[in-house]
Coordinates of C-alpha atoms in Angstrom, one line a residue:
X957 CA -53.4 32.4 0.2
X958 CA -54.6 29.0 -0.2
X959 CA -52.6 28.1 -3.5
X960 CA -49.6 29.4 -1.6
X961 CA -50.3 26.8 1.3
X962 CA -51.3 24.3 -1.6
X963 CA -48.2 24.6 -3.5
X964 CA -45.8 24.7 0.0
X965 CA -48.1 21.0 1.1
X966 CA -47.2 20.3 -2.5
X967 CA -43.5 20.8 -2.4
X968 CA -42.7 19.6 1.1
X969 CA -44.9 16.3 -0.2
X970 CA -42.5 15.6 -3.3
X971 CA -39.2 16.3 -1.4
X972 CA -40.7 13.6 1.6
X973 CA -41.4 11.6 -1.7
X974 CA -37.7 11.8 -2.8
X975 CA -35.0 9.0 -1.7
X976 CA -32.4 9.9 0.6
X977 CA -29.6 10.1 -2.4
X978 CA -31.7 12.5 -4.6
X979 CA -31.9 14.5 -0.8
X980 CA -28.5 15.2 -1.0
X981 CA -28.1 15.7 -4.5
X982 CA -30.6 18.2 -4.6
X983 CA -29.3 19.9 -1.7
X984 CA -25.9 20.0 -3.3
X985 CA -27.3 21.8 -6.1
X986 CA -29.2 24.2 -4.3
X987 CA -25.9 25.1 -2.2
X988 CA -23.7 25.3 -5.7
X989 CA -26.3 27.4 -7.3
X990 CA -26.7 29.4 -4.0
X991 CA -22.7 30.4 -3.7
X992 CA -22.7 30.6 -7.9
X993 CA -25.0 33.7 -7.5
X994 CA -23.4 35.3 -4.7
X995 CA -20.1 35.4 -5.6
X996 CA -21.2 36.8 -8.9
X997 CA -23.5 39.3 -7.4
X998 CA -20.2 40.5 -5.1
X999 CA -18.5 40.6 -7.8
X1000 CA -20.4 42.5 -9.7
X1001 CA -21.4 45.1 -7.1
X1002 CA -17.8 45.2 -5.1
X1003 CA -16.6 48.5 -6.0
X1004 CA -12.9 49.3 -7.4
X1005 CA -10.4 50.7 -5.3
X1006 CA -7.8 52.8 -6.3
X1007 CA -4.9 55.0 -4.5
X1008 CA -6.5 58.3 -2.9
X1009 CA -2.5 59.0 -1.4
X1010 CA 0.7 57.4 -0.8
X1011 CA 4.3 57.8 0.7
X1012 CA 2.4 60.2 3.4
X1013 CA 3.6 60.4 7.0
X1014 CA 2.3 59.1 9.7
X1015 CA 1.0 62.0 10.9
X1016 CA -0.7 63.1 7.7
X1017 CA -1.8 59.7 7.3
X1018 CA -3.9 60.1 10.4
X1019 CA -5.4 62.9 9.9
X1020 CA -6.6 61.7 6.0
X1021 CA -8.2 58.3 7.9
X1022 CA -9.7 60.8 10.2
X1023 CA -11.4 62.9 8.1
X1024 CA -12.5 59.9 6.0
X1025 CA -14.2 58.1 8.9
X1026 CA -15.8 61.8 9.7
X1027 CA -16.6 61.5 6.1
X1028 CA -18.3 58.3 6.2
X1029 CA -16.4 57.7 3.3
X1030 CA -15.3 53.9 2.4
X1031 CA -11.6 53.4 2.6
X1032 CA -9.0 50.8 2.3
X1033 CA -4.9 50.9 3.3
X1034 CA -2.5 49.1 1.7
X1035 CA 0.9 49.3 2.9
X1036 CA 1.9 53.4 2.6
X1037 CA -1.2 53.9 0.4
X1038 CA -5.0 55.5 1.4
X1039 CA -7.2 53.5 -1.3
X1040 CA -10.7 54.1 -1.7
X1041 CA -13.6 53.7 -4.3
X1042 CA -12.4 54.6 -7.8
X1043 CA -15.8 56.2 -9.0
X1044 CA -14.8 58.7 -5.9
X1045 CA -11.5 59.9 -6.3
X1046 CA -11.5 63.2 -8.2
X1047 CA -13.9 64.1 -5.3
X1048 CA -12.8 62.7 -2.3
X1049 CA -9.0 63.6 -3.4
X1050 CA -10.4 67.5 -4.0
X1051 CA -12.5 67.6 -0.8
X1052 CA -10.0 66.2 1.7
X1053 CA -6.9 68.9 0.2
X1054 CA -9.2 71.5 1.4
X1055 CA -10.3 70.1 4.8
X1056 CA -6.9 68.4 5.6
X1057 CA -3.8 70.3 4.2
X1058 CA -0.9 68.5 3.6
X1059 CA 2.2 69.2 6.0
X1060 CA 4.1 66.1 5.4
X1061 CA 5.4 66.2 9.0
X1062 CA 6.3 70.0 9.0
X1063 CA 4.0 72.7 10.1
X1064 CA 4.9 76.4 8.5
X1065 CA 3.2 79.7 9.9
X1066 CA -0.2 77.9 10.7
X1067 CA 2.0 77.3 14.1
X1068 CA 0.6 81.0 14.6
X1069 CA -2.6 80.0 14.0
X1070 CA -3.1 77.7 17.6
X1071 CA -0.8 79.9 19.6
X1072 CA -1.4 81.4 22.9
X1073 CA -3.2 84.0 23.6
X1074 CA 0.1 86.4 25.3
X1075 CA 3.3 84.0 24.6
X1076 CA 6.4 85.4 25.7
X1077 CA 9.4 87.0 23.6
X1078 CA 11.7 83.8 23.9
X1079 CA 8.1 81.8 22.9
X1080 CA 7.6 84.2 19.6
X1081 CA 11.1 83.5 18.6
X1082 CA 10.9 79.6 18.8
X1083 CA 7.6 79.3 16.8
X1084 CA 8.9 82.1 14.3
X1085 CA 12.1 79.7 13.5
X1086 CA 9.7 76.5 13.8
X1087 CA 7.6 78.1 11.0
X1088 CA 10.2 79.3 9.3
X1089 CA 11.8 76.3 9.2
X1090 CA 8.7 74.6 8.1
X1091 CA 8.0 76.9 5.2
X1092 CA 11.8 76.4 3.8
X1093 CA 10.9 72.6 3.9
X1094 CA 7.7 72.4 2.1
X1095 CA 9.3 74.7 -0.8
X1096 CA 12.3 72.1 -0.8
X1097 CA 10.0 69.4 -0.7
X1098 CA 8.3 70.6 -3.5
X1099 CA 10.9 69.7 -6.2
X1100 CA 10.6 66.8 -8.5
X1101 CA 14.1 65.1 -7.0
X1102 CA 13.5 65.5 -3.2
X1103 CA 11.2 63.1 -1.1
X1104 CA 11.9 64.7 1.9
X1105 CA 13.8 67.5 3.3
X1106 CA 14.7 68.4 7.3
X1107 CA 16.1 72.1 7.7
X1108 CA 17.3 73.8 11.0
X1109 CA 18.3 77.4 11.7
X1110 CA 20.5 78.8 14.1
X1111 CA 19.5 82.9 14.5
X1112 CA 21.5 84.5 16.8
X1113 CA 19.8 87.8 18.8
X1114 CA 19.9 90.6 17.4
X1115 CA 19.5 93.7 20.0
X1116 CA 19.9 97.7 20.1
X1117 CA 22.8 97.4 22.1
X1118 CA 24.8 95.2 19.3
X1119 CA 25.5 96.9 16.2
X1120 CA 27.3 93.7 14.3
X1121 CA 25.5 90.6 15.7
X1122 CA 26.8 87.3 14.5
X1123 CA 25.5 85.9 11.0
X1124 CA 23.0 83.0 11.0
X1125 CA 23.5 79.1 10.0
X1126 CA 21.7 76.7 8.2
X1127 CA 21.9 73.0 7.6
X1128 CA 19.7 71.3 5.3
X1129 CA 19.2 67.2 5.1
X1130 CA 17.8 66.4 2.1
X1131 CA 16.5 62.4 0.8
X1132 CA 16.7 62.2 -2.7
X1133 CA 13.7 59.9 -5.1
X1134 CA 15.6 56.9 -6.3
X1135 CA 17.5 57.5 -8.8
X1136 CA 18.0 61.0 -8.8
X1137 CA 20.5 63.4 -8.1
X1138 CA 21.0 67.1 -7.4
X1139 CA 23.8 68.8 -10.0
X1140 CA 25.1 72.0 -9.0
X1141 CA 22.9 74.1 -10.2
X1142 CA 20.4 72.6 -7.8
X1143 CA 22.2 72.4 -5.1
X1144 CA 22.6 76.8 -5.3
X1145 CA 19.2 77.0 -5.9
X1146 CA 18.6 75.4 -2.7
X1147 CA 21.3 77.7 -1.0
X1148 CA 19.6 80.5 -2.7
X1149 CA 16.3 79.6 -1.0
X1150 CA 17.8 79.5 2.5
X1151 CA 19.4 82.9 2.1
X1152 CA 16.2 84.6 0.8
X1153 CA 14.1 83.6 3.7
X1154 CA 16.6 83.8 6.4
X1155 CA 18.0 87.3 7.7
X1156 CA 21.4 87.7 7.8
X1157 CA 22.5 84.7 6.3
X1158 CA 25.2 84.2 4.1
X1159 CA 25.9 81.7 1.1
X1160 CA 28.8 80.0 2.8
X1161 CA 27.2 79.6 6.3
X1162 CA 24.5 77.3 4.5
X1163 CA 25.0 73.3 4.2
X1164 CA 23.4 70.5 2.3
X1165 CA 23.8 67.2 2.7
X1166 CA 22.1 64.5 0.8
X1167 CA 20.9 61.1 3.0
X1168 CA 23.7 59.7 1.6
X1169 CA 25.9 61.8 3.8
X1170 CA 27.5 63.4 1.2
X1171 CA 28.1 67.6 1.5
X1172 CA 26.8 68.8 -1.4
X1173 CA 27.7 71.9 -0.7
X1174 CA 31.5 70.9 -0.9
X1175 CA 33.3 73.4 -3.1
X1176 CA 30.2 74.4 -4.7
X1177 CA 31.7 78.3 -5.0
X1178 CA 35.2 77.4 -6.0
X1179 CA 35.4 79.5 -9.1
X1180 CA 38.0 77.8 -10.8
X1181 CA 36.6 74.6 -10.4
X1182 CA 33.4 75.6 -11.4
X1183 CA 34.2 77.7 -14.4
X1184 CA 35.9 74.3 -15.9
X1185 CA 33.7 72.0 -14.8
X1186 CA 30.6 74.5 -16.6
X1187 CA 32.8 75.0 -19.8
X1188 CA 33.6 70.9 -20.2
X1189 CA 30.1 70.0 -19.6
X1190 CA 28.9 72.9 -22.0
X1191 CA 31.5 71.5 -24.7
X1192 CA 30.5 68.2 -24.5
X1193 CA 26.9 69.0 -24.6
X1194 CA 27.3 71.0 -28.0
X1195 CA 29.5 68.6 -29.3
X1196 CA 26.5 65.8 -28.2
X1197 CA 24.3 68.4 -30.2
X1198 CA 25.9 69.0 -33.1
X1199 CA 26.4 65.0 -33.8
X1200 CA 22.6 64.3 -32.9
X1201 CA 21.9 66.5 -35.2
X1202 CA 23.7 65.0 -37.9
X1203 CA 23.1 61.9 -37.1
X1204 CA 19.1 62.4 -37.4
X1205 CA 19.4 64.6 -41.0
X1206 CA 20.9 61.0 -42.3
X1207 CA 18.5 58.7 -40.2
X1208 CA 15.0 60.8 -41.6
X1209 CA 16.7 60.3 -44.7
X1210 CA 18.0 56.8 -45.1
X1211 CA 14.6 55.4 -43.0
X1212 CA 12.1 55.9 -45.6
X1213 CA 14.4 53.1 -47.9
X1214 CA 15.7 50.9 -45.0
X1215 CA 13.1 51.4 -42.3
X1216 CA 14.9 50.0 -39.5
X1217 CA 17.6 48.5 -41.0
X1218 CA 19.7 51.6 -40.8
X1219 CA 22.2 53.2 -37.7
X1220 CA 24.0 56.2 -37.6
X1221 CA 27.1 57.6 -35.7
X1222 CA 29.0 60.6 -36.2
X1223 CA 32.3 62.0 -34.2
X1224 CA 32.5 66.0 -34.2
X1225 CA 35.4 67.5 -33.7
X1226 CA 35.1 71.2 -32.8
X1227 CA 37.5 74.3 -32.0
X1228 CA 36.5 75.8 -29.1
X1229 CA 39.4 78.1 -29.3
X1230 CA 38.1 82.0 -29.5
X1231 CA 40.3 83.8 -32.0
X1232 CA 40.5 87.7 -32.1
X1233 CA 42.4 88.9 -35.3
X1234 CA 43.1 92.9 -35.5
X1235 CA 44.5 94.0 -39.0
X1236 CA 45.0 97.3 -40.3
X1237 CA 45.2 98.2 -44.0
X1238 CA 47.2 101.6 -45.6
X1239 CA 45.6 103.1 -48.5
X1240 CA 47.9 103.4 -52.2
X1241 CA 46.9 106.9 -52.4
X1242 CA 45.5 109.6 -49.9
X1243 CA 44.0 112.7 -50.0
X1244 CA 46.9 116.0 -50.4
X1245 CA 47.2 117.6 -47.0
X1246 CA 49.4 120.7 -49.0
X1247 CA 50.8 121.7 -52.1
X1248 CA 53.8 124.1 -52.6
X1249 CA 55.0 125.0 -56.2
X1250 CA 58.4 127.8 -56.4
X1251 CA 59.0 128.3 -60.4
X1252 CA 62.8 129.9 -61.5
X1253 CA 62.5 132.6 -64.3
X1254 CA 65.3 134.3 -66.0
X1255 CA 65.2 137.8 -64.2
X1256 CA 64.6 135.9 -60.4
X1257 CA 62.2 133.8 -58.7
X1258 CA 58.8 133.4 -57.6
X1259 CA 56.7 131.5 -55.3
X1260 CA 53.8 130.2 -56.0
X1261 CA 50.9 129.9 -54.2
X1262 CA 50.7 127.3 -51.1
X1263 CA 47.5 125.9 -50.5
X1264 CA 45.8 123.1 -48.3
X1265 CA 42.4 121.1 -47.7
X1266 CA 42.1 123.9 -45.0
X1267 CA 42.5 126.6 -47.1
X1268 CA 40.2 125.2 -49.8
X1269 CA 37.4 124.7 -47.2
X1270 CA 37.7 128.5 -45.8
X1271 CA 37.9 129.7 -49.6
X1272 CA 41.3 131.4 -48.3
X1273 CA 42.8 131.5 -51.9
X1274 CA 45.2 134.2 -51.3
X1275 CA 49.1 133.5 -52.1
X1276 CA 51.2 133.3 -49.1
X1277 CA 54.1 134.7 -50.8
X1278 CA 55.1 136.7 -54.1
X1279 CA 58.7 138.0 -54.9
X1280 CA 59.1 139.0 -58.4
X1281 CA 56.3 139.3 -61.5
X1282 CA 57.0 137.1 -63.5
X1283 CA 59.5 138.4 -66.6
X1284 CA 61.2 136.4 -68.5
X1285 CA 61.5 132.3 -69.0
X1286 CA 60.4 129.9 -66.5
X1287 CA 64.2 128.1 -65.9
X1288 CA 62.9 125.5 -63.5
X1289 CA 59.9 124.4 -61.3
X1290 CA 59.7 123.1 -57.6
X1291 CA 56.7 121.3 -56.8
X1292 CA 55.6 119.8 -53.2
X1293 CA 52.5 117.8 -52.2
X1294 CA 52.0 116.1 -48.7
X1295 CA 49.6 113.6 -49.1
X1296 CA 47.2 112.0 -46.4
X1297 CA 48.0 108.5 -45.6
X1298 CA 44.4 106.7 -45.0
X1299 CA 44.6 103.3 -43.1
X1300 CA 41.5 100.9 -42.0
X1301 CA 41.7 98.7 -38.9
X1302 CA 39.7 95.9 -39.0
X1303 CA 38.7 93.5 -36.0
X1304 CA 38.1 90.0 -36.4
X1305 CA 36.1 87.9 -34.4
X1306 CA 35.6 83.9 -34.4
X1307 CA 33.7 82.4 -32.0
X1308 CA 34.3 78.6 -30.3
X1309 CA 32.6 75.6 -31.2
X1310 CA 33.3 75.4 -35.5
X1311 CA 33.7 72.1 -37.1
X1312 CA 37.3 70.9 -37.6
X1313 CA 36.5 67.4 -39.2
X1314 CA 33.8 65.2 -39.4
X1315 CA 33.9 61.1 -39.0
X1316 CA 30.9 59.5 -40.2
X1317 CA 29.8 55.7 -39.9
X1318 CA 26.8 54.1 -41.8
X1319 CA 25.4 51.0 -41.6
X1320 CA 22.9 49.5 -43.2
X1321 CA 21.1 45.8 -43.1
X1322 CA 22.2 43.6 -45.8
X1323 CA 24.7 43.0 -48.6
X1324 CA 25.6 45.6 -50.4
X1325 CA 26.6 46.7 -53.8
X1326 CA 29.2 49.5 -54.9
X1327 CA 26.8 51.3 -56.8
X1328 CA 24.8 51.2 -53.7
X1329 CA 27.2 52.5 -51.6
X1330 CA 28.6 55.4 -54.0
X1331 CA 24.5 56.7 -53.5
X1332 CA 25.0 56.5 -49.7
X1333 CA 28.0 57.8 -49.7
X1334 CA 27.1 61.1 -51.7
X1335 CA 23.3 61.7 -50.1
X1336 CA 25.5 61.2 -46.5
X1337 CA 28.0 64.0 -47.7
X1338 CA 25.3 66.1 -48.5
X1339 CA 23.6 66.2 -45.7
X1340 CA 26.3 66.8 -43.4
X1341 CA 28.2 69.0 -45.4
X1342 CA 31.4 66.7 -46.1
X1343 CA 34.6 68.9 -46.7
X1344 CA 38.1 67.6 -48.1
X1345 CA 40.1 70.0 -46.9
X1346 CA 38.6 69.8 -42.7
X1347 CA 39.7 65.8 -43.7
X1348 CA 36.3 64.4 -43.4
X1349 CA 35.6 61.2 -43.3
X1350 CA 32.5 58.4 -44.6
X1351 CA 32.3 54.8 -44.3
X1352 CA 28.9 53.0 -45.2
X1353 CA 29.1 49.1 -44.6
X1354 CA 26.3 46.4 -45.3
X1355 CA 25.9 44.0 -42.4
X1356 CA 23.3 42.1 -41.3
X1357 CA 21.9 43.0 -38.1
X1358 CA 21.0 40.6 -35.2
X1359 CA 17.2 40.8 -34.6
X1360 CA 16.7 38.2 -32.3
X1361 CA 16.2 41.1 -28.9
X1362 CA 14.1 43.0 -31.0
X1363 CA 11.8 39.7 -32.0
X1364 CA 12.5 39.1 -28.2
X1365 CA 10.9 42.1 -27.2
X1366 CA 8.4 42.0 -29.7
X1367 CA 7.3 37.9 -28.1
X1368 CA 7.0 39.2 -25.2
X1369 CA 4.5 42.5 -25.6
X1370 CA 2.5 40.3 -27.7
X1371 CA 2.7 37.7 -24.5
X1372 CA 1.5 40.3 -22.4
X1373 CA -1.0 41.3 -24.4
X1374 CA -2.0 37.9 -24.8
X1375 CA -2.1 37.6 -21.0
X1376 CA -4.1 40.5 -20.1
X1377 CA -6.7 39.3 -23.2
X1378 CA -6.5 35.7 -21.4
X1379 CA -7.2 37.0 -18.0
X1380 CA -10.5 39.0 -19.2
X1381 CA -11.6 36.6 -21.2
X1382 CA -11.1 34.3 -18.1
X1383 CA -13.2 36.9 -16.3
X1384 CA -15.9 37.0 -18.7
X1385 CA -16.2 33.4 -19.3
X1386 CA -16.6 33.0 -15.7
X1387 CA -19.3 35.1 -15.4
X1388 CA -20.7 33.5 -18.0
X1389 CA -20.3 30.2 -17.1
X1390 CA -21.8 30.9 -13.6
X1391 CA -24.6 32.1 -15.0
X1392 CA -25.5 29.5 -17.2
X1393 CA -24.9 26.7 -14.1
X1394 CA -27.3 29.0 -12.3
X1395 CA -29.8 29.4 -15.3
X1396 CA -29.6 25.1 -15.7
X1397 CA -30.1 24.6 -12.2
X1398 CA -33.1 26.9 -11.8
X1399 CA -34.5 25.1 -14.5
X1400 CA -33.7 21.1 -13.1
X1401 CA -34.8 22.0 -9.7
X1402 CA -38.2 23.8 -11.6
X1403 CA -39.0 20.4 -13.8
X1404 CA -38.2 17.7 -10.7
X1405 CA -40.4 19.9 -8.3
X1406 CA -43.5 20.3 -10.7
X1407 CA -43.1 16.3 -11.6
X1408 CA -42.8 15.1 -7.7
X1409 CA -45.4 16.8 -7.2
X1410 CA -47.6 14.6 -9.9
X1411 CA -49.5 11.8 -8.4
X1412 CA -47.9 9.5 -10.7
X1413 CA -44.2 10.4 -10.3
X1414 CA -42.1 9.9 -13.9
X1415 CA -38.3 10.4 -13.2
X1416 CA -35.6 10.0 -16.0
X1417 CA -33.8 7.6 -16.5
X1418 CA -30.7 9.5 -16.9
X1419 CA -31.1 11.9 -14.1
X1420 CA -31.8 9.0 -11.6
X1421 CA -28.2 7.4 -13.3
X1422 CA -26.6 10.8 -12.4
X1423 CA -27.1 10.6 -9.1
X1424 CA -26.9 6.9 -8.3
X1425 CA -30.8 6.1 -7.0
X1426 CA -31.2 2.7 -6.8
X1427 CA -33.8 1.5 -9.1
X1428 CA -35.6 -0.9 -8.0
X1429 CA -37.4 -3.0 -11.0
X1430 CA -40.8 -4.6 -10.5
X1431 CA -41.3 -8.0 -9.5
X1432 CA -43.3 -10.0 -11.9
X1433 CA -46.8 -11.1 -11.0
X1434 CA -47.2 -14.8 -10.3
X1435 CA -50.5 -14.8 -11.3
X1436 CA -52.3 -14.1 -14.4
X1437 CA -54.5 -11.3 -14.0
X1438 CA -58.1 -11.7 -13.3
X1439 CA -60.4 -11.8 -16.3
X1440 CA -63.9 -10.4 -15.9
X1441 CA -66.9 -12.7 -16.8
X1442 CA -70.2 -12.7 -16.9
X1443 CA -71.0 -14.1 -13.5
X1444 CA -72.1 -13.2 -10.7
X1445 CA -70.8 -11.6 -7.8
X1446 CA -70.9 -15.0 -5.7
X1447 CA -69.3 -17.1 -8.5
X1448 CA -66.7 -14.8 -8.9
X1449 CA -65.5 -15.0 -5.0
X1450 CA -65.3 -18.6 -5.4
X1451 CA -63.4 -18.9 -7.9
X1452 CA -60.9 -16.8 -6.6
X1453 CA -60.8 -18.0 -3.2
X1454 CA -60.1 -21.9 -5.3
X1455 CA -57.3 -20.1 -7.1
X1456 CA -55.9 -18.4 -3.5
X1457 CA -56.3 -22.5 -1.9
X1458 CA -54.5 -23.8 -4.7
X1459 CA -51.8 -21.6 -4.6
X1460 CA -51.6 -21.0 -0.9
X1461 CA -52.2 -24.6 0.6
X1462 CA -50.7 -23.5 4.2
X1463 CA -52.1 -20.5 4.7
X1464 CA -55.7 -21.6 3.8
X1465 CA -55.2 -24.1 6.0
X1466 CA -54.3 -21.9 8.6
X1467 CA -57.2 -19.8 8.3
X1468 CA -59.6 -22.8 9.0
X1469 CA -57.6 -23.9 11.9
X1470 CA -58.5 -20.2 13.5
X1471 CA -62.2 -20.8 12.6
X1472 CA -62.3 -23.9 14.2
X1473 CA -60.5 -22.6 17.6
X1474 CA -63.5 -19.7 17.7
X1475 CA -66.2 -22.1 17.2
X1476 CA -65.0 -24.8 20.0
X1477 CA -65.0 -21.4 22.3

């Protein structure tokens, strides 16, 4: 205890020992040094924030900032967004879904869950189409495109005493993200959702309209309409197809030689006409259906036998008729065959969507040669199959390309990157830099402290420079200084008081004046 009070007499003694500008310098210092240190120290221990939620509404906003504060968990908001500590957010994000559900302004069946004990029929009903209406919005809301969805019902009664009660209505508002849109396809699912919840309620009765106030429900089952709108757009998306395609068998083989000094287009033409071709074809030569054979002898005539496939399958052999045996010469023969004519019907099919000609276009960076382009030219018809007789076309060109965007482009990432290293280095150096100035002026205030408190104080020259003391130099002696002898203690006082006469006429003869004044009293 008593070197602490030593070294506090110590320190307060040197700093009353210090001049009035090394007072304020010091101070300075101390204060620099002081605010150097804390703002590192926030810095360093000042959590990062990040967003928790955003876009919510104001009621769900609420109850997220009320179950935080019940939390006691640190929070920040920033315009539409909940931000709090970054280290925290898998958990806080995980914990809060399962105390505060998400509703987004629209309650479903929890409705049900704060009812009243014994609400009335016309009660049940409201809350029913209130939930119901809720449920239909969340699943709406729950696609990529939508940001926010309203949806009211109209349900007529239905009693025992009406058999046909009138159908229900629907009309659904719908705000799209920016940027997107709803095709039709969409649009029915949508329609589809509203007649799968809802009782009794037809297609037609439902309406969407975008916040745009567009219906997008206008037309949406006009069959003619949509059958050629669904068969352009599936043409042109297998026409797109069929040239990507193309275009990226002669990209993955031209890149490997030009890199990116290469671009490709190609123009399809395709049929999309469905032909059905029926042709039958007759046979030279059938099967024989029936013989018949009459022979003419000299004495009369006689008939043969008759026969058939029919006859040969039942092993009925037996000759239909005989006249005469036969006598004689055979004078002439008759012989009949009917013959089966066989015929094969064929159906052909060809379906829509073949090639009818091909236009390709190849460009490449640089000047090039003939032989050069004859190469292109063949590995391009190759790979897409060239034909002479569809009338397909190839045209390969040398140009040189304009790079300045992509250098562009390329100046800039590398700016930003630059930036971003800049700005952390900037951080970093900072931090460094304050800590140095802190480690410096620990060390300064250490060495002036532990010299003032010296009996004979030494301060440099420099530091006194730094901070303008006034130095004030040391007045010569006018007198030399007093040699010791060998005399005694008496001899010695008068020689100096003959030295102090001679030097200081007046005031020695001031001092005898006073001497005589006492003695005359």
């Amino acid at each position: 205890m008593n070197k602490f009070i030593q070294m506090k007499n110590k320190l307060l003694q040197g700093w009353r020992n210090l001049s009035k500008n090394k007072k304020i310098a010091y101070s300075i210092l101390t204060v620099v040094i002081i605010i150097a240190l804390i703002s590192f120290l926030v810095s360093a221990l000042t959590p990062k924030y990040d967003v928790l939620f955003s876009n919510l509404s104001s009621t769900d906003s609420g109850a997220m900032l009320t179950q935080l504060k019940t939390d006691k968990v640190s929070y920040k908001v920033s315009g539409t967004s909940i931000l709090v500590p970054k280290a925290q957010i898998d958990s806080v994000r995980m914990q809060l879904m399962s105390e505060v559900p998400l509703t987004d302004g629209s309650k479903g069946f929890e409705l049900f869950d704060t009812s009243q004990m014994a609400p009335t029929d016309a009660q049940t009903k409201i809350m029913y189409q209130r939930a119901l209406s809720g449920e239909i919005e969340k699943a709406i809301k729950s696609f990529p495109q939508v940001e926010g969805a309203k949806v009211n019902l109209v349900m007529p009664d239905s009693t025992a005493f009406v058999k046909d009660t009138d159908p229900a209505t629907a009309s659904v508002v719908v705000k799209l993200k920016p940027g997107n849109t709803l095709n039709n396809d969409q649009v029915k699912a949508i329609v589809a959702l509203l007649t799968g919840a809802v009782q009794n309620l037809p297609k037609e009765n439902v309406s969407v309209i975008s916040d745009n106030f567009k219906l997008l429900t206008a037309g949406l089952y006009d069959k003619d309409k949509e059958t050629l709108t669904n068969s352009t757009e599936t043409q042109q998306a297998l026409k797109a197809q069929v040239e990507k395609t193309l275009q990226d068998k002669i990209t993955n083989l031209l890149e490997p030689v030009y890199k990116d000094g290469v671009k490709v287009s190609v123009n399809a033409e395709l049929n999309f006409d469905a032909l059905t071709r029926n042709s039958t074809t007759y046979a030279t030569k059938g099967a024989v259906v029936s013989s018949h054979d009459v022979d003419t002898w000299n004495n009369g005539t006689s008939t043969g036998l008759s026969t058939s496939p029919v006859d040969s399958a039942t092993q009925n052999t037996t000759a239909t008729t005989k006249t005469n045996a036969k006598d004689g010469n055979v004078v002439s023969r008759d012989s009949t065959k009917n013959y089966d004519v066989s015929k094969t019907d064929d159906v052909l099919t060809r379906a829509p969507g073949a090639i009818t000609k091909l236009t390709t276009s190849v460009v490449l960076d640089g000047n090039l040669d003939q032989a050069t382009k004859t190469s292109v030219n063949n590995l391009v018809a190759q790979a897409t199959g060239y034909s002479g007789k569809r009338g397909d076309t190839i045209s390969v060109e040398g140009l040189y390309f304009n790079t300045d965007a992509k250098k562009a482009a390329q100046q800039a990432l590398l700016d930003i990157a630059n930036a971003d290293k800049a700005a952390a280095n900037k951080v970093l150096y900072t931090r460094i830099g304050c800590g140095v100035l802190a480690v410096i002026a620990f060390i300064i205030l250490f060495v002036v402290i532990r010299r003032s408190s010296k009996k004979e104080e030494i301060e440099p020259e420099g530091f006194d420079t730094m901070i303008e003391d006034e130095i004030i130099p040391k007045k010569p002696e006018k007198h030399a200084p007093i040699v010791t002898s060998t005399k005694n203690k008496k001899a010695i006082q008068e020689n100096e008081v003959k030295k102090y006469a001679a030097e200081k006429p007046e005031q020695v003869a001031d001092i005898i004046k006073s001497w005589m004044t006492e003695d005359e009293r």
